[in-house]
């Protein structure tokens, strides 16, 4: 029945049938492949990768088949490469982390993916300025050309309005009427506001990348993103900067070198103002403790 639903493109019904089959036999290779196809059919590419990487780790005897399923997923997910030595893990709030499940050498490729929302304009001022609103307008125009942007960005922060300070949500909502008038996005005001905040907190200079944007920040990051241009398309490549241990979270830096050289107070203020979180990375914790000790 699951295969029939897949051929009829009734992906949600197929996924429900497959899930019941996997509950009876978690090592059913056909069911694993069909679930990946169903999630891909629903354009839930992050969940498909999350599922297959977990199965690859937990089912060593099926790794050749699961590797083939991942290969089948690469093209529709706009991926050129994904490292099989990682997991996508969800915390209690269902936010994703990327973690190594085996040791990885420096300069190991993690993801190589096509940018899904290219940036055609770069602001010269603060995000909240008039120039910043022009920047957001250009981003939303690009997003309006993407099929089903809400689904595309469902797994990126913020996943809900409560993930950001209320005043920031209200501030970004001020742009929505103008954006909706020009882009004709068939979404309500709150969802457009959420998408604006997704862009604000996940965009790189090259644009928005689905998988590279999943990595959390650290001021002592172990990975970095580089840009490749191939045949008129922009690709984000994520690679390790040093050896990474089994179980270690993969992280990147959300700011440039100048801000990285600031003290802990300056870095934390920048991250709180632009990304809405208080950094508790090992570097910040260590510098904060040292500062407290020296002042006491």
Tab-separated table of C-alpha atoms in Angstrom:
chain	number	residue	atom	x	y	z
A	1	UNK	CA	0.000	0.000	0.000
A	2	UNK	CA	2.842	2.407	0.814
A	3	UNK	CA	4.312	1.991	-2.668
A	4	UNK	CA	0.899	2.612	-4.240
A	5	UNK	CA	0.524	5.839	-2.270
A	6	UNK	CA	4.027	6.909	-3.351
A	7	UNK	CA	3.183	6.372	-7.023
A	8	UNK	CA	-0.015	8.380	-6.534
A	9	UNK	CA	2.039	11.136	-4.837
A	10	UNK	CA	-0.026	10.710	-1.677
A	11	UNK	CA	3.119	11.143	0.375
A	12	UNK	CA	1.588	11.823	3.795
A	13	UNK	CA	-0.566	8.686	3.633
A	14	UNK	CA	2.428	6.682	2.447
A	15	UNK	CA	4.566	7.979	5.344
A	16	UNK	CA	1.895	6.973	7.866
A	17	UNK	CA	1.744	3.418	6.519
A	18	UNK	CA	5.537	3.151	6.424
A	19	UNK	CA	5.902	4.391	10.002
A	20	UNK	CA	3.665	1.589	11.231
A	21	UNK	CA	5.785	-0.915	9.299
A	22	UNK	CA	8.996	0.459	10.810
A	23	UNK	CA	7.562	0.207	14.305
A	24	UNK	CA	7.172	-3.538	13.681
A	25	UNK	CA	10.544	-3.938	11.944
A	26	UNK	CA	12.978	-0.990	12.266
A	27	UNK	CA	15.508	-2.742	9.980
A	28	UNK	CA	13.156	-3.143	7.000
A	29	UNK	CA	15.302	-1.704	4.210
A	30	UNK	CA	12.388	-1.243	1.806
A	31	UNK	CA	10.420	0.673	4.449
A	32	UNK	CA	13.451	2.877	5.200
A	33	UNK	CA	13.851	3.722	1.525
A	34	UNK	CA	10.136	4.399	1.088
A	35	UNK	CA	10.019	6.694	4.135
A	36	UNK	CA	12.904	8.698	2.683
A	37	UNK	CA	11.029	8.939	-0.641
A	38	UNK	CA	7.835	10.040	1.139
A	39	UNK	CA	9.654	12.767	3.096
A	40	UNK	CA	11.390	13.872	-0.106
A	41	UNK	CA	8.044	13.980	-1.904
A	42	UNK	CA	6.744	16.297	0.837
A	43	UNK	CA	9.897	18.427	0.375
A	44	UNK	CA	10.901	17.668	3.953
A	45	UNK	CA	14.544	17.282	2.985
A	46	UNK	CA	16.038	18.033	6.405
A	47	UNK	CA	13.822	15.409	8.059
A	48	UNK	CA	14.725	12.926	5.319
A	49	UNK	CA	18.452	13.479	5.895
A	50	UNK	CA	17.944	13.393	9.678
A	51	UNK	CA	16.133	10.054	9.380
A	52	UNK	CA	18.618	8.416	7.007
A	53	UNK	CA	21.707	9.509	8.973
A	54	UNK	CA	20.192	8.086	12.168
A	55	UNK	CA	19.385	4.808	10.410
A	56	UNK	CA	22.900	4.709	8.906
A	57	UNK	CA	24.387	4.949	12.407
A	58	UNK	CA	21.979	2.520	14.094
A	59	UNK	CA	21.839	-0.171	11.381
A	60	UNK	CA	25.426	-1.094	10.372
A	61	UNK	CA	24.259	-4.090	8.327
A	62	UNK	CA	22.103	-1.792	6.144
A	63	UNK	CA	24.692	0.930	5.567
A	64	UNK	CA	25.225	0.127	1.840
A	65	UNK	CA	21.480	0.364	1.145
A	66	UNK	CA	21.053	3.500	3.269
A	67	UNK	CA	24.038	5.147	1.558
A	68	UNK	CA	22.261	4.529	-1.757
A	69	UNK	CA	19.062	6.102	-0.388
A	70	UNK	CA	21.089	9.175	0.642
A	71	UNK	CA	22.588	9.359	-2.847
A	72	UNK	CA	19.050	9.378	-4.285
A	73	UNK	CA	18.168	12.284	-1.972
A	74	UNK	CA	21.096	14.529	-2.910
A	75	UNK	CA	19.721	15.983	-6.140
A	76	UNK	CA	16.194	16.942	-4.974
A	77	UNK	CA	17.663	18.380	-1.744
A	78	UNK	CA	20.184	20.402	-3.825
A	79	UNK	CA	23.094	18.669	-2.113
A	80	UNK	CA	26.320	17.648	-3.807
A	81	UNK	CA	27.732	15.908	-0.749
A	82	UNK	CA	26.835	14.961	2.809
A	83	UNK	CA	29.226	13.406	5.308
A	84	UNK	CA	27.915	10.117	6.685
A	85	UNK	CA	29.851	10.555	9.948
A	86	UNK	CA	27.357	13.075	11.353
A	87	UNK	CA	23.911	13.109	12.938
A	88	UNK	CA	21.194	15.758	12.990
A	89	UNK	CA	19.930	15.743	16.574
A	90	UNK	CA	16.914	17.539	18.083
A	91	UNK	CA	16.857	18.991	21.581
A	92	UNK	CA	13.795	19.140	23.846
A	93	UNK	CA	12.507	22.184	21.914
A	94	UNK	CA	12.983	20.295	18.601
A	95	UNK	CA	15.873	22.549	17.551
A	96	UNK	CA	18.521	20.776	15.491
A	97	UNK	CA	22.210	20.287	16.223
A	98	UNK	CA	24.829	18.692	13.971
A	99	UNK	CA	27.072	16.231	15.773
A	100	UNK	CA	29.961	13.975	14.725
A	101	UNK	CA	29.389	10.266	15.384
A	102	UNK	CA	32.931	9.287	14.430
A	103	UNK	CA	36.254	11.165	14.587
A	104	UNK	CA	36.736	13.514	11.639
A	105	UNK	CA	40.015	14.924	10.331
A	106	UNK	CA	40.635	18.608	9.680
A	107	UNK	CA	39.375	19.777	6.263
A	108	UNK	CA	36.703	17.064	6.114
A	109	UNK	CA	33.724	18.065	3.966
A	110	UNK	CA	30.455	18.071	5.926
A	111	UNK	CA	27.918	19.508	3.477
A	112	UNK	CA	28.215	20.868	-0.037
A	113	UNK	CA	24.898	22.351	-1.138
A	114	UNK	CA	23.378	24.800	-3.558
A	115	UNK	CA	22.271	28.120	-2.063
A	116	UNK	CA	18.454	28.044	-2.032
A	117	UNK	CA	17.801	31.790	-1.644
A	118	UNK	CA	20.562	33.835	-3.354
A	119	UNK	CA	21.305	37.342	-2.109
A	120	UNK	CA	21.124	40.025	-4.807
A	121	UNK	CA	21.763	42.987	-2.494
A	122	UNK	CA	23.944	43.662	0.534
A	123	UNK	CA	23.073	46.360	3.113
A	124	UNK	CA	25.569	48.978	4.164
A	125	UNK	CA	23.818	49.918	7.409
A	126	UNK	CA	22.115	48.285	10.349
A	127	UNK	CA	19.357	45.773	9.747
A	128	UNK	CA	16.795	48.000	11.421
A	129	UNK	CA	17.602	51.040	9.239
A	130	UNK	CA	15.784	52.126	6.062
A	131	UNK	CA	18.598	50.564	4.083
A	132	UNK	CA	18.049	47.370	6.064
A	133	UNK	CA	14.383	47.340	5.035
A	134	UNK	CA	15.482	47.533	1.376
A	135	UNK	CA	17.738	44.544	2.039
A	136	UNK	CA	14.835	42.567	3.508
A	137	UNK	CA	12.673	43.541	0.538
A	138	UNK	CA	15.253	42.097	-1.874
A	139	UNK	CA	15.459	38.927	0.209
A	140	UNK	CA	11.701	38.517	0.243
A	141	UNK	CA	11.534	39.048	-3.519
A	142	UNK	CA	14.022	36.210	-3.911
A	143	UNK	CA	12.032	34.101	-1.469
A	144	UNK	CA	8.795	34.728	-3.355
A	145	UNK	CA	10.321	32.867	-6.321
A	146	UNK	CA	10.883	29.775	-4.161
A	147	UNK	CA	8.262	27.038	-4.094
A	148	UNK	CA	6.630	26.735	-0.660
A	149	UNK	CA	9.010	28.943	1.402
A	150	UNK	CA	7.360	28.025	4.723
A	151	UNK	CA	8.146	24.345	4.197
A	152	UNK	CA	11.599	25.185	2.842
A	153	UNK	CA	12.494	27.054	6.040
A	154	UNK	CA	10.479	24.993	8.537
A	155	UNK	CA	13.559	23.640	10.354
A	156	UNK	CA	15.472	26.919	10.569
A	157	UNK	CA	15.498	29.277	13.558
A	158	UNK	CA	13.143	30.806	14.553
A	159	UNK	CA	10.637	27.999	14.136
A	160	UNK	CA	7.993	29.938	16.081
A	161	UNK	CA	7.374	33.542	17.165
A	162	UNK	CA	8.212	32.732	20.787
A	163	UNK	CA	11.793	31.826	19.799
A	164	UNK	CA	12.735	35.536	19.540
A	165	UNK	CA	12.168	38.535	21.828
A	166	UNK	CA	8.653	39.962	21.442
A	167	UNK	CA	9.971	43.437	20.572
A	168	UNK	CA	12.025	42.005	17.682
A	169	UNK	CA	9.009	40.176	16.295
A	170	UNK	CA	6.965	43.405	16.464
A	171	UNK	CA	9.786	45.402	14.841
A	172	UNK	CA	10.110	43.055	11.871
A	173	UNK	CA	6.346	42.864	11.489
A	174	UNK	CA	6.433	46.575	10.531
A	175	UNK	CA	7.990	45.603	7.171
A	176	UNK	CA	5.344	43.031	6.298
A	177	UNK	CA	2.621	45.180	4.669
A	178	UNK	CA	5.101	46.669	2.213
A	179	UNK	CA	6.695	43.314	1.470
A	180	UNK	CA	3.363	41.550	0.980
A	181	UNK	CA	2.180	44.275	-1.386
A	182	UNK	CA	5.202	43.855	-3.655
A	183	UNK	CA	5.848	40.111	-3.418
A	184	UNK	CA	2.268	38.750	-3.220
A	185	UNK	CA	3.351	35.962	-0.883
A	186	UNK	CA	0.213	33.942	0.005
A	187	UNK	CA	1.094	33.888	3.706
A	188	UNK	CA	-0.263	35.578	6.797
A	189	UNK	CA	1.580	38.437	8.500
A	190	UNK	CA	3.012	36.333	11.320
A	191	UNK	CA	4.473	33.754	8.934
A	192	UNK	CA	6.071	36.427	6.740
A	193	UNK	CA	7.529	37.982	9.893
A	194	UNK	CA	8.942	34.602	10.890
A	195	UNK	CA	10.489	34.162	7.437
A	196	UNK	CA	12.072	37.622	7.732
A	197	UNK	CA	13.639	36.592	11.021
A	198	UNK	CA	14.803	33.279	9.529
A	199	UNK	CA	16.592	35.269	6.832
A	200	UNK	CA	18.037	37.735	9.335
A	201	UNK	CA	19.495	35.016	11.552
A	202	UNK	CA	20.528	32.417	8.940
A	203	UNK	CA	21.646	34.334	5.864
A	204	UNK	CA	25.281	34.223	4.770
A	205	UNK	CA	26.882	36.644	2.327
A	206	UNK	CA	26.139	34.127	-0.435
A	207	UNK	CA	22.496	33.621	0.548
A	208	UNK	CA	20.478	31.066	2.497
A	209	UNK	CA	21.655	27.458	2.692
A	210	UNK	CA	19.319	24.783	4.036
A	211	UNK	CA	21.829	22.512	5.792
A	212	UNK	CA	24.782	24.820	6.527
A	213	UNK	CA	22.321	27.045	8.409
A	214	UNK	CA	21.603	24.218	10.865
A	215	UNK	CA	24.959	24.609	12.624
A	216	UNK	CA	25.048	26.437	15.930
A	217	UNK	CA	27.511	29.175	16.794
A	218	UNK	CA	30.653	28.909	18.886
A	219	UNK	CA	33.343	31.558	19.453
A	220	UNK	CA	35.824	28.646	19.246
A	221	UNK	CA	34.205	27.024	16.215
A	222	UNK	CA	35.490	23.798	14.668
A	223	UNK	CA	34.021	24.274	11.161
A	224	UNK	CA	33.762	26.955	8.485
A	225	UNK	CA	31.754	27.693	5.360
A	226	UNK	CA	33.348	28.453	2.011
A	227	UNK	CA	31.707	29.502	-1.243
A	228	UNK	CA	32.062	27.764	-4.603
A	229	UNK	CA	30.745	29.072	-7.930
A	230	UNK	CA	29.990	26.340	-10.463
A	231	UNK	CA	28.185	26.734	-13.796
A	232	UNK	CA	26.384	29.881	-12.731
A	233	UNK	CA	25.234	28.464	-9.388
A	234	UNK	CA	26.464	29.285	-5.889
A	235	UNK	CA	27.347	26.463	-3.499
A	236	UNK	CA	28.034	26.546	0.236
A	237	UNK	CA	30.634	24.057	1.388
A	238	UNK	CA	31.001	23.311	5.076
A	239	UNK	CA	34.271	21.775	6.245
A	240	UNK	CA	36.063	21.087	9.520
A	241	UNK	CA	38.848	23.487	10.554
A	242	UNK	CA	40.522	20.990	12.888
A	243	UNK	CA	40.215	17.378	13.983
A	244	UNK	CA	36.792	16.715	15.515
A	245	UNK	CA	36.151	14.062	18.141
A	246	UNK	CA	33.404	11.437	18.221
A	247	UNK	CA	30.326	13.030	19.818
A	248	UNK	CA	31.509	16.625	19.374
A	249	UNK	CA	29.002	19.173	18.082
A	250	UNK	CA	29.938	20.810	14.781
A	251	UNK	CA	29.845	24.607	15.056
A	252	UNK	CA	30.610	27.704	13.008
A	253	UNK	CA	31.168	31.367	13.857
A	254	UNK	CA	28.311	33.788	13.207
A	255	UNK	CA	30.586	36.830	13.008
A	256	UNK	CA	33.732	38.014	11.249
A	257	UNK	CA	37.305	38.183	12.516
A	258	UNK	CA	37.036	41.709	13.965
A	259	UNK	CA	34.162	40.813	16.274
A	260	UNK	CA	35.824	37.501	17.131
A	261	UNK	CA	38.744	39.479	18.584
A	262	UNK	CA	36.419	41.365	20.960
A	263	UNK	CA	36.157	40.422	24.595
A	264	UNK	CA	33.404	38.198	25.915
A	265	UNK	CA	31.077	41.146	26.690
A	266	UNK	CA	31.350	42.529	23.144
A	267	UNK	CA	30.827	39.141	21.503
A	268	UNK	CA	27.852	38.288	23.691
A	269	UNK	CA	26.251	41.672	23.030
A	270	UNK	CA	26.634	41.238	19.268
A	271	UNK	CA	25.107	37.751	19.367
A	272	UNK	CA	22.260	38.867	21.627
A	273	UNK	CA	21.467	41.881	19.405
A	274	UNK	CA	21.665	40.021	16.073
A	275	UNK	CA	20.858	36.394	16.870
A	276	UNK	CA	18.875	36.631	20.125
A	277	UNK	CA	20.857	34.258	22.341
A	278	UNK	CA	23.360	34.407	25.203
A	279	UNK	CA	26.530	32.575	24.165
A	280	UNK	CA	27.697	29.844	26.546
A	281	UNK	CA	30.427	28.382	24.331
A	282	UNK	CA	33.621	27.165	26.079
A	283	UNK	CA	35.524	30.329	25.131
A	284	UNK	CA	32.854	32.663	26.513
A	285	UNK	CA	32.452	30.653	29.716
A	286	UNK	CA	36.225	30.533	30.259
A	287	UNK	CA	36.732	34.268	29.618
A	288	UNK	CA	33.743	35.166	31.777
A	289	UNK	CA	35.070	33.108	34.695
A	290	UNK	CA	38.540	34.635	34.287
A	291	UNK	CA	37.040	38.132	34.263
A	292	UNK	CA	35.010	37.410	37.395
A	293	UNK	CA	38.060	36.006	39.201
A	294	UNK	CA	40.240	38.998	38.333
A	295	UNK	CA	37.616	41.502	39.486
A	296	UNK	CA	36.925	39.798	42.809
